[in-house]
Amino acid sequence: MNEDANLSCALPRHTDNWATILWRKVIQSVSRLQRRIAKAVKEKRWGKARALIHILSKSFFAKLLAVLKVTTNKGAKTPGVDNTLWINPGEKLHAAKSLTIRGYRPKPLRRIYIPKKNGKKRPLSIPTMHDRAMQTLFKIALDPLAETLADRNSYGFRMRRSCNDAIAQCFLALCRKNSAQWIFEADIKACFDNIRHDWILKNIPINKTILHKWLKAGYIEKKRLFPTEKGTPQGGTISPLIMNMVLDGLEKVLDSHFPRRKGHRVNFIRYADDFVITAASKEIITEEIIPLVKDFLLERGLQLSPEKSKVTHINDGFDFLSQYVRKYKGKLVIRPSRSAVKSFRDKIKKMIRDYRGIPAHALIRILNPVIRGWSNYHKGICARRTFAKVGSFIWEQLKRWAKYQHGNKNRWWIFHRYFRDLHFSDKCITKNGIAVHRLYRIKYVPIRYHVKIKGEANPFLPEYDKYFSDRTKRREILAKETSLRVHEHLKLLNPS
């Protein structure tokens, strides 16, 4: 208690109460240090970079930001082995003050399993709230270094980058007549679970004692404690960053062995542990690229998955990030993959079936975010036909839902009740009057091709501030145009 009292006396006034914290000042202070770290790394001043990382990991503002992120993300209501959650403002402020390195000892992870698409289960290890906040604190300090040293065409778990950027890079690498014709689809077998601890401890530039404790914390399953001899927990907040740093450097290895002027047409695109490598011929992939990749991964304790890794010709097509990439008569076309469409249809069908009995306006509020999110993900490719087919499927499912809701009514009554304006809609009474809820029409979502992010763009360097600001404004304008386009179609359908 005395330590907390002394600490609170030394802190600014606006940090003595969680509700009165000026988060703008907190974020500005942390961002300033992160920019200095990125600048030092770019100038290869490694000693200064390590010193700044050490300072940021001890900053109270960084601790406040770490607790804020942990208590506001999707896993904020998922406890660890101690069944502790930080809900009250007082608990959050006390947690930020308790994030100290001295005497820190992480608790074992809580092991659960989540289902995968192929029917198997993926192990997920959940740290306690305190351990998650500690990991987030060091992640905040390590992010600028990792971002500055990352591969140009790595897009997973990175700021301001997305799956759409990876797909756009695939298009740029394969769209021309003289582009590469062969693709190596690679997948790493249990990437998070097999990374060598000694490699992580040797190459990740943060406090080695803390890092060693995280790696060796073990996990609890069915009330038994199991040790962890390799891998990083898939569920820890710093694990994706560590995984990215482990795989960074593969693109540089390929560039050094296959210069662009030689005509090998080797391109590398990675999202998390899934990546594709293009080449001019199958022999280059099988005889040179695959041995290079295997040697690179073996040094880190990893290996390729024999079931998911394969060599494909562009005319046969391949799936990448739920999208299907293929050349038809020399023209590259990217569409939503069959598995992605089937998964989305099954999800919509299950939701409509599970929510039988609720009012239509409530069902619309549940379906709209799902439909809008899926369409936003795929609207940057050739998805117009797919959107039309999916829209027709949703329409038929809603007809069945309405018939089930009103089994004693004829189809004309159902039509005038829900489909009168050629759109599934419903009215409900609110405090401000009658509100009309309409289903989001995926059929009318316009196709807007995604502009890929620059490979060297770094959000922690000031020279790219204007670039990211303009990019954000452009995305907001496109989002408004999409919304207006959908509403214009609604007005055409229902002029009244």
Coordinates of N, CA, C and O in Angstrom, one line a residue, residues 333-391:
V333 N -8.5 -13.9 -62.5 CA -9.8 -13.6 -61.8 C -9.7 -14.1 -60.4 O -9.3 -15.2 -60.1
I334 N -10.1 -13.2 -59.4 CA -10.1 -13.6 -58.0 C -11.5 -13.5 -57.5 O -12.2 -12.5 -57.7
R335 N -12.0 -14.6 -57.0 CA -13.4 -14.7 -56.5 C -13.4 -15.3 -55.1 O -12.5 -15.9 -54.7
P336 N -14.5 -15.1 -54.4 CA -14.7 -15.8 -53.1 C -14.6 -17.3 -53.3 O -15.2 -17.9 -54.2
S337 N -13.8 -18.0 -52.5 CA -13.7 -19.4 -52.6 C -15.0 -20.2 -52.3 O -15.9 -19.7 -51.6
R338 N -15.1 -21.4 -52.9 CA -16.3 -22.2 -52.6 C -16.5 -22.5 -51.2 O -17.6 -22.5 -50.7
S339 N -15.4 -22.8 -50.5 CA -15.5 -23.1 -49.1 C -16.0 -21.9 -48.3 O -16.8 -22.0 -47.3
A340 N -15.5 -20.7 -48.7 CA -15.9 -19.5 -48.0 C -17.4 -19.2 -48.2 O -18.1 -18.8 -47.2
V341 N -17.9 -19.4 -49.4 CA -19.3 -19.2 -49.7 C -20.2 -20.2 -49.0 O -21.2 -19.8 -48.4
K342 N -19.8 -21.4 -49.0 CA -20.5 -22.5 -48.3 C -20.6 -22.2 -46.8 O -21.6 -22.3 -46.1
S343 N -19.4 -21.8 -46.2 CA -19.4 -21.5 -44.8 C -20.3 -20.4 -44.4 O -21.0 -20.4 -43.4
F344 N -20.3 -19.3 -45.3 CA -21.2 -18.2 -45.0 C -22.7 -18.5 -45.1 O -23.5 -18.1 -44.3
R345 N -23.0 -19.3 -46.2 CA -24.4 -19.7 -46.3 C -24.8 -20.6 -45.2 O -26.0 -20.4 -44.7
D346 N -24.0 -21.5 -44.7 CA -24.3 -22.3 -43.6 C -24.5 -21.5 -42.3 O -25.4 -21.8 -41.5
K347 N -23.7 -20.5 -42.2 CA -23.8 -19.6 -41.0 C -25.1 -18.8 -41.0 O -25.8 -18.8 -40.0
I348 N -25.5 -18.3 -42.2 CA -26.7 -17.5 -42.3 C -27.9 -18.4 -42.0 O -28.9 -18.1 -41.3
K349 N -27.9 -19.6 -42.6 CA -29.0 -20.6 -42.5 C -29.2 -21.0 -41.0 O -30.3 -21.0 -40.5
K350 N -28.1 -21.2 -40.3 CA -28.1 -21.6 -38.9 C -28.7 -20.5 -38.1 O -29.5 -20.7 -37.2
M351 N -28.2 -19.2 -38.4 CA -28.7 -18.1 -37.6 C -30.2 -17.9 -37.8 O -30.9 -17.7 -36.8
I352 N -30.7 -18.0 -39.0 CA -32.1 -17.8 -39.2 C -32.9 -18.9 -38.6 O -34.0 -18.6 -38.0
R353 N -32.4 -20.1 -38.6 CA -33.1 -21.2 -38.0 C -33.1 -21.1 -36.5 O -34.1 -21.4 -35.8
D354 N -31.9 -20.7 -35.9 CA -31.8 -20.6 -34.4 C -32.7 -19.5 -33.9 O -33.1 -19.5 -32.7
Y355 N -32.9 -18.4 -34.7 CA -33.6 -17.3 -34.2 C -35.1 -17.3 -34.6 O -35.7 -16.2 -34.8
R356 N -35.6 -18.4 -34.8 CA -37.1 -18.5 -35.1 C -37.8 -18.1 -33.8 O -37.5 -18.5 -32.7
G357 N -38.9 -17.3 -34.0 CA -39.7 -16.9 -32.9 C -39.5 -15.5 -32.5 O -40.3 -14.9 -31.7
I358 N -38.4 -14.9 -32.9 CA -38.1 -13.5 -32.5 C -38.7 -12.5 -33.5 O -39.0 -13.0 -34.7
P359 N -39.0 -11.3 -33.2 CA -39.5 -10.3 -34.2 C -38.6 -10.1 -35.4 O -37.3 -10.3 -35.3
A360 N -39.1 -9.8 -36.5 CA -38.3 -9.6 -37.7 C -37.3 -8.5 -37.6 O -36.1 -8.6 -38.0
H361 N -37.6 -7.4 -36.9 CA -36.7 -6.3 -36.7 C -35.5 -6.7 -35.9 O -34.3 -6.3 -36.1
A362 N -35.7 -7.6 -34.9 CA -34.6 -8.1 -34.1 C -33.7 -9.1 -35.0 O -32.5 -9.0 -34.9
L363 N -34.3 -9.9 -35.8 CA -33.5 -10.7 -36.7 C -32.7 -9.9 -37.7 O -31.5 -10.2 -38.0
I364 N -33.3 -8.8 -38.2 CA -32.5 -7.9 -39.1 C -31.3 -7.3 -38.4 O -30.2 -7.3 -39.0
R365 N -31.5 -6.9 -37.2 CA -30.3 -6.3 -36.4 C -29.2 -7.3 -36.2 O -28.1 -7.0 -36.1
I366 N -29.6 -8.6 -36.1 CA -28.6 -9.7 -35.9 C -27.9 -10.0 -37.2 O -26.7 -10.2 -37.3
L367 N -28.7 -10.1 -38.3 CA -28.1 -10.5 -39.6 C -27.3 -9.4 -40.3 O -26.3 -9.7 -40.9
N368 N -27.7 -8.1 -40.2 CA -27.0 -7.1 -40.9 C -25.5 -7.0 -40.7 O -24.7 -6.8 -41.6
P369 N -25.0 -7.0 -39.4 CA -23.5 -6.9 -39.2 C -22.8 -8.1 -39.9 O -21.7 -7.9 -40.4
V370 N -23.4 -9.3 -39.9 CA -22.7 -10.4 -40.5 C -22.7 -10.3 -42.0 O -21.6 -10.5 -42.6
I371 N -23.8 -9.9 -42.6 CA -23.8 -9.7 -44.1 C -22.9 -8.6 -44.5 O -22.2 -8.7 -45.5
R372 N -23.0 -7.5 -43.8 CA -22.1 -6.3 -44.2 C -20.7 -6.7 -44.0 O -19.8 -6.3 -44.9
G373 N -20.3 -7.3 -43.0 CA -18.9 -7.7 -42.8 C -18.3 -8.6 -43.9 O -17.2 -8.4 -44.4
W374 N -19.1 -9.6 -44.2 CA -18.7 -10.6 -45.3 C -18.6 -9.9 -46.6 O -17.6 -10.1 -47.4
S375 N -19.5 -9.0 -46.9 CA -19.5 -8.3 -48.2 C -18.3 -7.3 -48.3 O -17.7 -7.2 -49.3
N376 N -18.0 -6.7 -47.2 CA -16.9 -5.7 -47.1 C -15.6 -6.5 -47.3 O -14.6 -5.9 -47.9
Y377 N -15.5 -7.7 -46.8 CA -14.2 -8.5 -47.0 C -14.0 -8.8 -48.5 O -12.9 -8.8 -49.0
H378 N -15.1 -9.2 -49.2 CA -15.0 -9.7 -50.5 C -15.3 -8.6 -51.6 O -15.2 -9.0 -52.8
K379 N -15.6 -7.4 -51.3 CA -16.1 -6.4 -52.3 C -14.9 -5.9 -53.1 O -15.1 -5.2 -54.1
G380 N -13.7 -6.2 -52.8 CA -12.5 -5.8 -53.6 C -12.1 -6.7 -54.7 O -11.1 -6.5 -55.3
I381 N -12.9 -7.8 -55.0 CA -12.5 -8.7 -56.0 C -13.8 -8.9 -56.9 O -14.8 -8.2 -56.8
C382 N -13.7 -9.9 -57.8 CA -14.8 -10.2 -58.8 C -15.9 -11.0 -58.0 O -15.9 -12.2 -58.1
A383 N -16.7 -10.3 -57.3 CA -17.7 -11.0 -56.4 C -19.1 -10.6 -56.7 O -20.0 -11.0 -56.0
R384 N -19.4 -9.9 -57.8 CA -20.7 -9.5 -58.1 C -21.7 -10.6 -58.3 O -22.8 -10.7 -57.7
R385 N -21.3 -11.7 -59.1 CA -22.2 -12.8 -59.2 C -22.4 -13.6 -57.9 O -23.5 -14.0 -57.6
T386 N -21.3 -13.7 -57.2 CA -21.4 -14.4 -55.9 C -22.4 -13.6 -54.9 O -23.2 -14.2 -54.3
F387 N -22.3 -12.3 -54.9 CA -23.2 -11.5 -54.1 C -24.6 -11.7 -54.5 O -25.5 -11.8 -53.6
A388 N -24.9 -11.8 -55.8 CA -26.3 -12.0 -56.3 C -26.8 -13.3 -55.8 O -27.9 -13.4 -55.4
K389 N -26.0 -14.4 -56.0 CA -26.4 -15.7 -55.6 C -26.6 -15.8 -54.1 O -27.6 -16.4 -53.6
V390 N -25.7 -15.2 -53.3 CA -25.9 -15.3 -51.9 C -27.1 -14.5 -51.4 O -27.8 -14.9 -50.5
G391 N -27.3 -13.3 -52.1 CA -28.5 -12.5 -51.8 C -29.8 -13.3 -52.1 O -30.8 -13.2 -51.3

